[in-house]
PDB file of C-alpha atoms in Angstrom:
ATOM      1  CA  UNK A   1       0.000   0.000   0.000  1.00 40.00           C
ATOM      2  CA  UNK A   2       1.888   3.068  -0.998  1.00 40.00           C
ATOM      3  CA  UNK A   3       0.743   6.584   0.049  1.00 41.00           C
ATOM      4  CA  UNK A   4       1.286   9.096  -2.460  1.00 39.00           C
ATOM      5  CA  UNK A   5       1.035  13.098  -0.239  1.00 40.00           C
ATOM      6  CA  UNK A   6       1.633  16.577  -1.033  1.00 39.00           C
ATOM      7  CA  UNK A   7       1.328  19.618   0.428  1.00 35.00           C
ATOM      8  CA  UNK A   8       0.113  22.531  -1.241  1.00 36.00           C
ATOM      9  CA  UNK A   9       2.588  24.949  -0.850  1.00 34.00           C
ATOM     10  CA  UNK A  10       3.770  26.946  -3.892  1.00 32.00           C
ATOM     11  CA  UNK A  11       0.681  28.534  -4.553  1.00 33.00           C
ATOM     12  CA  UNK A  12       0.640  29.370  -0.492  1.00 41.00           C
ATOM     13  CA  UNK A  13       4.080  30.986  -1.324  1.00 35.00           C
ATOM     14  CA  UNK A  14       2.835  32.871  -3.825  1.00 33.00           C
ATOM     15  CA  UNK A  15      -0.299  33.954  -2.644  1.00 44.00           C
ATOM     16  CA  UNK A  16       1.388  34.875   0.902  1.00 44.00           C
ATOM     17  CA  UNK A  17       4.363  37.149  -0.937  1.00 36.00           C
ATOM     18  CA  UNK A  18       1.510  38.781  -3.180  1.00 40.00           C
ATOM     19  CA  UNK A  19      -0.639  39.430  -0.289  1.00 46.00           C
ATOM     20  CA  UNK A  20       2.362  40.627   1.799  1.00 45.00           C
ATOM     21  CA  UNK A  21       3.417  43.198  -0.519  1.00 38.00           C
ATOM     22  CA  UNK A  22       0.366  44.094  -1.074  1.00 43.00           C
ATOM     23  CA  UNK A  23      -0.452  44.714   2.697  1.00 44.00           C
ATOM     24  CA  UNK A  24       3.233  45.983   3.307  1.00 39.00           C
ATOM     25  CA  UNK A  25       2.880  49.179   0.618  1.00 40.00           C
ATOM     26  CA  UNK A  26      -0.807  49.700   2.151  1.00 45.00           C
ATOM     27  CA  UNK A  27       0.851  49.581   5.553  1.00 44.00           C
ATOM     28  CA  UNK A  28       3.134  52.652   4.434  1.00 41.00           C
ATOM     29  CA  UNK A  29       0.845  55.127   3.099  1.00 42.00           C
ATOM     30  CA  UNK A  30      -1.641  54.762   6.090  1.00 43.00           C
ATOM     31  CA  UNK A  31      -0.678  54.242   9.195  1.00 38.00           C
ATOM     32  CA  UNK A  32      -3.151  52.147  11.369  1.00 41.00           C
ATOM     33  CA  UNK A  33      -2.229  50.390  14.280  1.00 38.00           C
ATOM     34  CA  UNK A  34      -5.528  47.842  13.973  1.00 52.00           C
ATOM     35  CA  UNK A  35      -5.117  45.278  11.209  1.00 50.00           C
ATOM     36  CA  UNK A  36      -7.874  45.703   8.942  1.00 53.00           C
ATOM     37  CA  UNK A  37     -10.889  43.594   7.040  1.00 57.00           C
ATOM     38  CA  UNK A  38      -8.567  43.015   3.861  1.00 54.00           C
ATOM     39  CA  UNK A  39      -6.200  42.047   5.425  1.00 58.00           C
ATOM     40  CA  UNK A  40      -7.360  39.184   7.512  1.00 59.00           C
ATOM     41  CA  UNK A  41      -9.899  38.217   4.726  1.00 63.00           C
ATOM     42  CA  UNK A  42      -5.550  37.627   2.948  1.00 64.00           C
ATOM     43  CA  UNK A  43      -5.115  35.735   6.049  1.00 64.00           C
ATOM     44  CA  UNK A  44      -7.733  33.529   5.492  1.00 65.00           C
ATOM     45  CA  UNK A  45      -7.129  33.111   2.026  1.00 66.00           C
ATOM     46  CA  UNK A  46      -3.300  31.942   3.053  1.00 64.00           C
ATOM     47  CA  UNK A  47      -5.111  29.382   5.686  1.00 66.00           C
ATOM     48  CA  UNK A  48      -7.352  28.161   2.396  1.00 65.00           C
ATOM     49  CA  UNK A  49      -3.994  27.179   0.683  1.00 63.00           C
ATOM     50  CA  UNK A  50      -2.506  25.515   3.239  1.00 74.00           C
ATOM     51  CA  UNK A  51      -3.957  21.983   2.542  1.00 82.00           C
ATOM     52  CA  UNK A  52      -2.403  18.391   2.506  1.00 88.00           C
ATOM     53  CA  UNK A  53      -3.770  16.284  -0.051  1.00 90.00           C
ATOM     54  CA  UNK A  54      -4.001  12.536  -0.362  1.00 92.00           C
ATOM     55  CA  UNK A  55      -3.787   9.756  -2.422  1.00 94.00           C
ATOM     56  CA  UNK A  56      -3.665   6.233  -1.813  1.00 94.00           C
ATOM     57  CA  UNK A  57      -3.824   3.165  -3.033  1.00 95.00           C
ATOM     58  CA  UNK A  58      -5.709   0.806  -0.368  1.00 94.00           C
ATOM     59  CA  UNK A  59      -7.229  -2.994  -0.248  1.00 95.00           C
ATOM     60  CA  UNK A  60     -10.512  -3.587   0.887  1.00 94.00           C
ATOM     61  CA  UNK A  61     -11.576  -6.596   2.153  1.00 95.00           C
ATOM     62  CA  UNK A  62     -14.624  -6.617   3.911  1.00 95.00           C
ATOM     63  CA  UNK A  63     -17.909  -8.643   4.227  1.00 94.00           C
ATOM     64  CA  UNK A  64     -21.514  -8.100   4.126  1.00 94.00           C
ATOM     65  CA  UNK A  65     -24.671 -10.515   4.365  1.00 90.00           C
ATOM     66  CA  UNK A  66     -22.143 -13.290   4.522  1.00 90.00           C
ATOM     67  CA  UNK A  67     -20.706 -12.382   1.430  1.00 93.00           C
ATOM     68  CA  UNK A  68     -17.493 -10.947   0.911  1.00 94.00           C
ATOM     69  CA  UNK A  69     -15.637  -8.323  -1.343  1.00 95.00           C
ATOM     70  CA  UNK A  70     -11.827  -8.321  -1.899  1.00 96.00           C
ATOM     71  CA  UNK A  71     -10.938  -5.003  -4.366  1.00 96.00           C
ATOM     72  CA  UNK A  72      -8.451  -2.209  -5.055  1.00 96.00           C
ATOM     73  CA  UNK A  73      -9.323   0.902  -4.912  1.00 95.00           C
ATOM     74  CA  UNK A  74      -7.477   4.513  -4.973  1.00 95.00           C
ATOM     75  CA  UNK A  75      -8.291   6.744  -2.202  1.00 94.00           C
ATOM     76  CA  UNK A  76      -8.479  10.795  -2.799  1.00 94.00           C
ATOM     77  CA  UNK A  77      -8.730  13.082  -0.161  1.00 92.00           C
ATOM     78  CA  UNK A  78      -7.747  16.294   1.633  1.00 92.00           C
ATOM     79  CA  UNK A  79      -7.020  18.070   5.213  1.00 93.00           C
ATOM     80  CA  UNK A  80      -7.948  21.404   5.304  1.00 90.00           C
ATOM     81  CA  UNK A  81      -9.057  24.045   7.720  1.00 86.00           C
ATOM     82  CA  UNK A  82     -12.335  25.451   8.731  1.00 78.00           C
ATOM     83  CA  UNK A  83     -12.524  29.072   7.536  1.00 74.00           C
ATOM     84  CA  UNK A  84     -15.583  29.608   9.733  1.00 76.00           C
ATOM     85  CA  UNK A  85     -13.464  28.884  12.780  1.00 81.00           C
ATOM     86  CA  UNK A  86     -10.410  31.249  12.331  1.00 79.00           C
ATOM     87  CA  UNK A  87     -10.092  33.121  15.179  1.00 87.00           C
ATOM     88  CA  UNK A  88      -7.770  36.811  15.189  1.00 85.00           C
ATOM     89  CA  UNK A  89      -6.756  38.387  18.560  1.00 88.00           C
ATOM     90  CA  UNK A  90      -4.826  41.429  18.948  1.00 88.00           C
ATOM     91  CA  UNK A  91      -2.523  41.377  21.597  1.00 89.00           C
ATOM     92  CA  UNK A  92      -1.170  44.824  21.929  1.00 89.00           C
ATOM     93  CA  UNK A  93       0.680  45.395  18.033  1.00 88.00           C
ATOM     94  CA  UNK A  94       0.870  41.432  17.939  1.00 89.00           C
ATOM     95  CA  UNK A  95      -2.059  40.061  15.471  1.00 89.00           C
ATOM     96  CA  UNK A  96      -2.647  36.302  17.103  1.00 92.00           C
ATOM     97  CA  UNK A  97      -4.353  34.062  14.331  1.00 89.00           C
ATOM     98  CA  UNK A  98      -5.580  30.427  15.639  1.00 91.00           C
ATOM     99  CA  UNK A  99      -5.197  27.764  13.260  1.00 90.00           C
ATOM    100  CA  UNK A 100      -9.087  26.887  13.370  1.00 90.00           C
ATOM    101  CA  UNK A 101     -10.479  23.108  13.742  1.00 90.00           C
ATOM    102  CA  UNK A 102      -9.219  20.699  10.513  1.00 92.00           C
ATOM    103  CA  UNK A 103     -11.678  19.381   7.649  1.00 91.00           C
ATOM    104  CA  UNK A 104     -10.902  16.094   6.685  1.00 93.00           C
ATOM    105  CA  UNK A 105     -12.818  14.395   3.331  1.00 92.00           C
ATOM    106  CA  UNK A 106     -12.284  10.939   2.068  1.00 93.00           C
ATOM    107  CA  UNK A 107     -13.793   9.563  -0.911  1.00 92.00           C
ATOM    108  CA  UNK A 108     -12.340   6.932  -3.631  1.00 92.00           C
ATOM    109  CA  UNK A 109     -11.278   8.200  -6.969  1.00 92.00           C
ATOM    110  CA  UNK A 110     -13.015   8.706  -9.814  1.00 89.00           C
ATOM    111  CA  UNK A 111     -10.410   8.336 -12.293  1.00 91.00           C
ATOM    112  CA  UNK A 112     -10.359   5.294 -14.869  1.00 92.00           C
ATOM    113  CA  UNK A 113      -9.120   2.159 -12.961  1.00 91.00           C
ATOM    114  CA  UNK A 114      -9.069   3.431  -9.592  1.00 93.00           C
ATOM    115  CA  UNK A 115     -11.795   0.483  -8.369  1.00 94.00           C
ATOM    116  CA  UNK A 116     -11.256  -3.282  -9.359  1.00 95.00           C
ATOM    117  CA  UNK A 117     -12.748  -5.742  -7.863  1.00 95.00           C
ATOM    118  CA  UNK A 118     -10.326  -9.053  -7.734  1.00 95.00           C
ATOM    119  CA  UNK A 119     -12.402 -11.412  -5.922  1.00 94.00           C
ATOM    120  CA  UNK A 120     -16.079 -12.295  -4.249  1.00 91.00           C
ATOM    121  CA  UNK A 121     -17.537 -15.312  -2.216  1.00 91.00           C
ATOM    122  CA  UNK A 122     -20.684 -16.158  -0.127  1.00 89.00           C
ATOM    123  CA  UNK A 123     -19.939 -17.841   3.247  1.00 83.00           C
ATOM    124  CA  UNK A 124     -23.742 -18.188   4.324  1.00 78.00           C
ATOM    125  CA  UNK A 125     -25.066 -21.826   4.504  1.00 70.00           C
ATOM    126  CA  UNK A 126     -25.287 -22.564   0.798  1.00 75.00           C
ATOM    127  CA  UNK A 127     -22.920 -20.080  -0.826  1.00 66.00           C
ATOM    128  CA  UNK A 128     -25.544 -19.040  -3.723  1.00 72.00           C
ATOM    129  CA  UNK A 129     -25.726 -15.310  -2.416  1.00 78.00           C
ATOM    130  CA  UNK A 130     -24.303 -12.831  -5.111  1.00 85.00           C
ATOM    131  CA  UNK A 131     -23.098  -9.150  -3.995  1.00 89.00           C
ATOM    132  CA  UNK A 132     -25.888  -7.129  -5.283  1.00 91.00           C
ATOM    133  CA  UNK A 133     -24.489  -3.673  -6.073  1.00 93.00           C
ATOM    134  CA  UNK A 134     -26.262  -1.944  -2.884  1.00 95.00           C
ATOM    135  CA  UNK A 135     -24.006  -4.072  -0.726  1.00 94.00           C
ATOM    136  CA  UNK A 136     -21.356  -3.227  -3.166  1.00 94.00           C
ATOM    137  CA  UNK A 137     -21.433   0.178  -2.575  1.00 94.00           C
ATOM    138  CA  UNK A 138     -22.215   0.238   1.543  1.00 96.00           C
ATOM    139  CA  UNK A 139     -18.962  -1.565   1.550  1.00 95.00           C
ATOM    140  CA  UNK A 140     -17.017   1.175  -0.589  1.00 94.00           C
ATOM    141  CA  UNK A 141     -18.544   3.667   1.875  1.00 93.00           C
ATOM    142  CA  UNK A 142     -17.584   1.725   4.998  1.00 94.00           C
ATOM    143  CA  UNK A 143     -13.893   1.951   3.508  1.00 94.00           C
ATOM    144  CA  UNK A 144     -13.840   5.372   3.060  1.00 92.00           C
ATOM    145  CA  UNK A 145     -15.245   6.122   6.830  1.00 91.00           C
ATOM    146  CA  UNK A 146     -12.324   3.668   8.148  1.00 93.00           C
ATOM    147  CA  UNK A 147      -9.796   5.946   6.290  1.00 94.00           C
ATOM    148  CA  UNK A 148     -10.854   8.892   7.451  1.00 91.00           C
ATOM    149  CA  UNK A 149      -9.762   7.636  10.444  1.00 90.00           C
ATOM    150  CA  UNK A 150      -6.603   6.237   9.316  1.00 92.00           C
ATOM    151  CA  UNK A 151      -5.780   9.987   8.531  1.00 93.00           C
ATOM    152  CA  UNK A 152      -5.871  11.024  12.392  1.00 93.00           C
ATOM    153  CA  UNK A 153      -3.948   7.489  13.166  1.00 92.00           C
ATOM    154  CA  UNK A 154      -1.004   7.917  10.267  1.00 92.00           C
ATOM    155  CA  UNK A 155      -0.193  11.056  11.434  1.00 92.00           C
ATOM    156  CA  UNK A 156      -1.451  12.868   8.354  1.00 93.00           C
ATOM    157  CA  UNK A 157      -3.593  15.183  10.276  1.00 94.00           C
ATOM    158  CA  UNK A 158      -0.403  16.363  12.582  1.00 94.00           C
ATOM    159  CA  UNK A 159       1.818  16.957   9.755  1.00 92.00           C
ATOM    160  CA  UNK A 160      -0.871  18.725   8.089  1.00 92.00           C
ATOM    161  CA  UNK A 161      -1.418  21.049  11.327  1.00 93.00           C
ATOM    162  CA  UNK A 162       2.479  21.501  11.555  1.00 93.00           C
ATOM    163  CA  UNK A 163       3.074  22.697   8.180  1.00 90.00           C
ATOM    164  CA  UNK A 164      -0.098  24.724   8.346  1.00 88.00           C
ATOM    165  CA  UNK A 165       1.306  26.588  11.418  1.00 91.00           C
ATOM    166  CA  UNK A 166       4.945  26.969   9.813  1.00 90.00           C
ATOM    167  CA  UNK A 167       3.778  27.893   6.183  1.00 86.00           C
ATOM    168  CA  UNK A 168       1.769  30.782   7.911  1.00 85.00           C
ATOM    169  CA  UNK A 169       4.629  31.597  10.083  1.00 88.00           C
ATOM    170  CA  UNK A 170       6.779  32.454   7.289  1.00 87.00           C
ATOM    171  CA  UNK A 171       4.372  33.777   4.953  1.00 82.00           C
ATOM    172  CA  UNK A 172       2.857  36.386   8.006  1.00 82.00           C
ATOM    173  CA  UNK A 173       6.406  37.241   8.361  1.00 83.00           C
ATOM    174  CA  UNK A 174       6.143  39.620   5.547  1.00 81.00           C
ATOM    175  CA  UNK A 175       3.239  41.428   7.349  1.00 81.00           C
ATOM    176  CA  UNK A 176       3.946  45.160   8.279  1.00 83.00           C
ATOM    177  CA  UNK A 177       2.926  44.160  11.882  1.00 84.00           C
ATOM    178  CA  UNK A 178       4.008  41.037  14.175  1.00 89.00           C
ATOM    179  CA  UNK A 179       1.822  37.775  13.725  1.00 89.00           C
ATOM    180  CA  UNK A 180       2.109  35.303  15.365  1.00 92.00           C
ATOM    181  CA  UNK A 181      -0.040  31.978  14.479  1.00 92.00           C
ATOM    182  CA  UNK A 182      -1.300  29.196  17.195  1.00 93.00           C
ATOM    183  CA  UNK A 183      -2.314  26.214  17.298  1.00 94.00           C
ATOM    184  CA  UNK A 184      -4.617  24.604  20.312  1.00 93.00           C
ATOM    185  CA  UNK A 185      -5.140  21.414  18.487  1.00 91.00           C
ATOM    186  CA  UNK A 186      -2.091  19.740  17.230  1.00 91.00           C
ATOM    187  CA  UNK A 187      -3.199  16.491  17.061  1.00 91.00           C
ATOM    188  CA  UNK A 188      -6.064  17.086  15.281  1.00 90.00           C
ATOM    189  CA  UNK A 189      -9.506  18.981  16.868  1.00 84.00           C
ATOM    190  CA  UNK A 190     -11.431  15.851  16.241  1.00 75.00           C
ATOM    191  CA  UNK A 191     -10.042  13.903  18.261  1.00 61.00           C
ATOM    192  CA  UNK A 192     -10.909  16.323  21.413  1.00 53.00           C
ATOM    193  CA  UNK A 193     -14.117  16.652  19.917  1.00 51.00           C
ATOM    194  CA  UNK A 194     -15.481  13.229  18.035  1.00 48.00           C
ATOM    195  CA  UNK A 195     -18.357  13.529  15.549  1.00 46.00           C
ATOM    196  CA  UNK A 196     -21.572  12.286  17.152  1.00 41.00           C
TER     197      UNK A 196
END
């Protein structure tokens, strides 16, 4: 099973240079010592890049009504952060930005080949059962929900958090004030707060 993971960073780079220009030569012909509208709605559009994506290549074996699925299947997915949630304090002339709760999706691929089913069997009584497609698909589902939680288990979500938290760092560096970005969750916020 090979995991395939990038992190979206160049266009976090460029976005964060643009933005910090663009802030730094506003910065100069006004001076305010509150941080304005534009610029945290830049802020959040920095947080917006800073996503991991995911692709995998997993096995699912798994069994429903007795009757059992062995496949391949490519996994797609993505942590990113919960715009709603961003939170901005202003300590004295230090703008505080807290890396808000992550948003982890799962689903399989859509791409040609990314599904192949390599074998099926009925253990009930008399073995005649075939997988209808409904059970088929309930079992896809079930994969995807288990690798969601794989993500929190493999670490993804922590290195996802920590190179959130230092891609900001450096790219609020070019701010015209101090910034300094937090984050109360490094683990993952789901796993202090579980979905229901």
């Amino acid at each position: 099973m090979k995991s395939i993971i990038k992190i979206v960073t160049v266009l976090a780079l460029l976005a964060g240079v643009a933005a910090g220009v663009a802030l730094w030569h506003g910065h100069r012909t006004g001076s305010t010592a509150k941080v304005g509208e534009a610029q945290i709605n830049d802020i959040r559009d920095m947080v917006k890049l800073c996503t991991l994506e995911i692709v995998d290549e997993v096995a699912l074996k798994d069994s429903i009504n007795g009757k059992w699925l062995f496949a391949k299947s490519r996994i797609t997915g993505r942590v990113g952060f919960d715009l709603e949630r961003l939170e901005f304090k202003q300590r004295g002339d230090t703008l505080v930005v807290v890396l808000p709760p992550e948003t982890v999706e799962v689903r399989e691929s859509t791409a040609t080949g990314s599904y192949e089913v390599i074998d099926s069997w009925d253990d009930t009584l008399l073995g005649l059962g075939k997988m209808t497609s409904r059970e088929e698909n309930a079992l896809r589902r079930r994969q995807a929900r288990r690798y969601e939680a794989m993500v929190y288990s493999r670490g993804y979500v922590r290195r996802a958090r920590v190179s959130a938290v230092a891609t900001l760092t450096g790219l609020l560096s070019l701010m015209p004030f101090p910034v300094e970005v937090t984050d109360p969750w490094p683990e993952g916020a789901r796993l202090l707060n579980p979905p229901r």
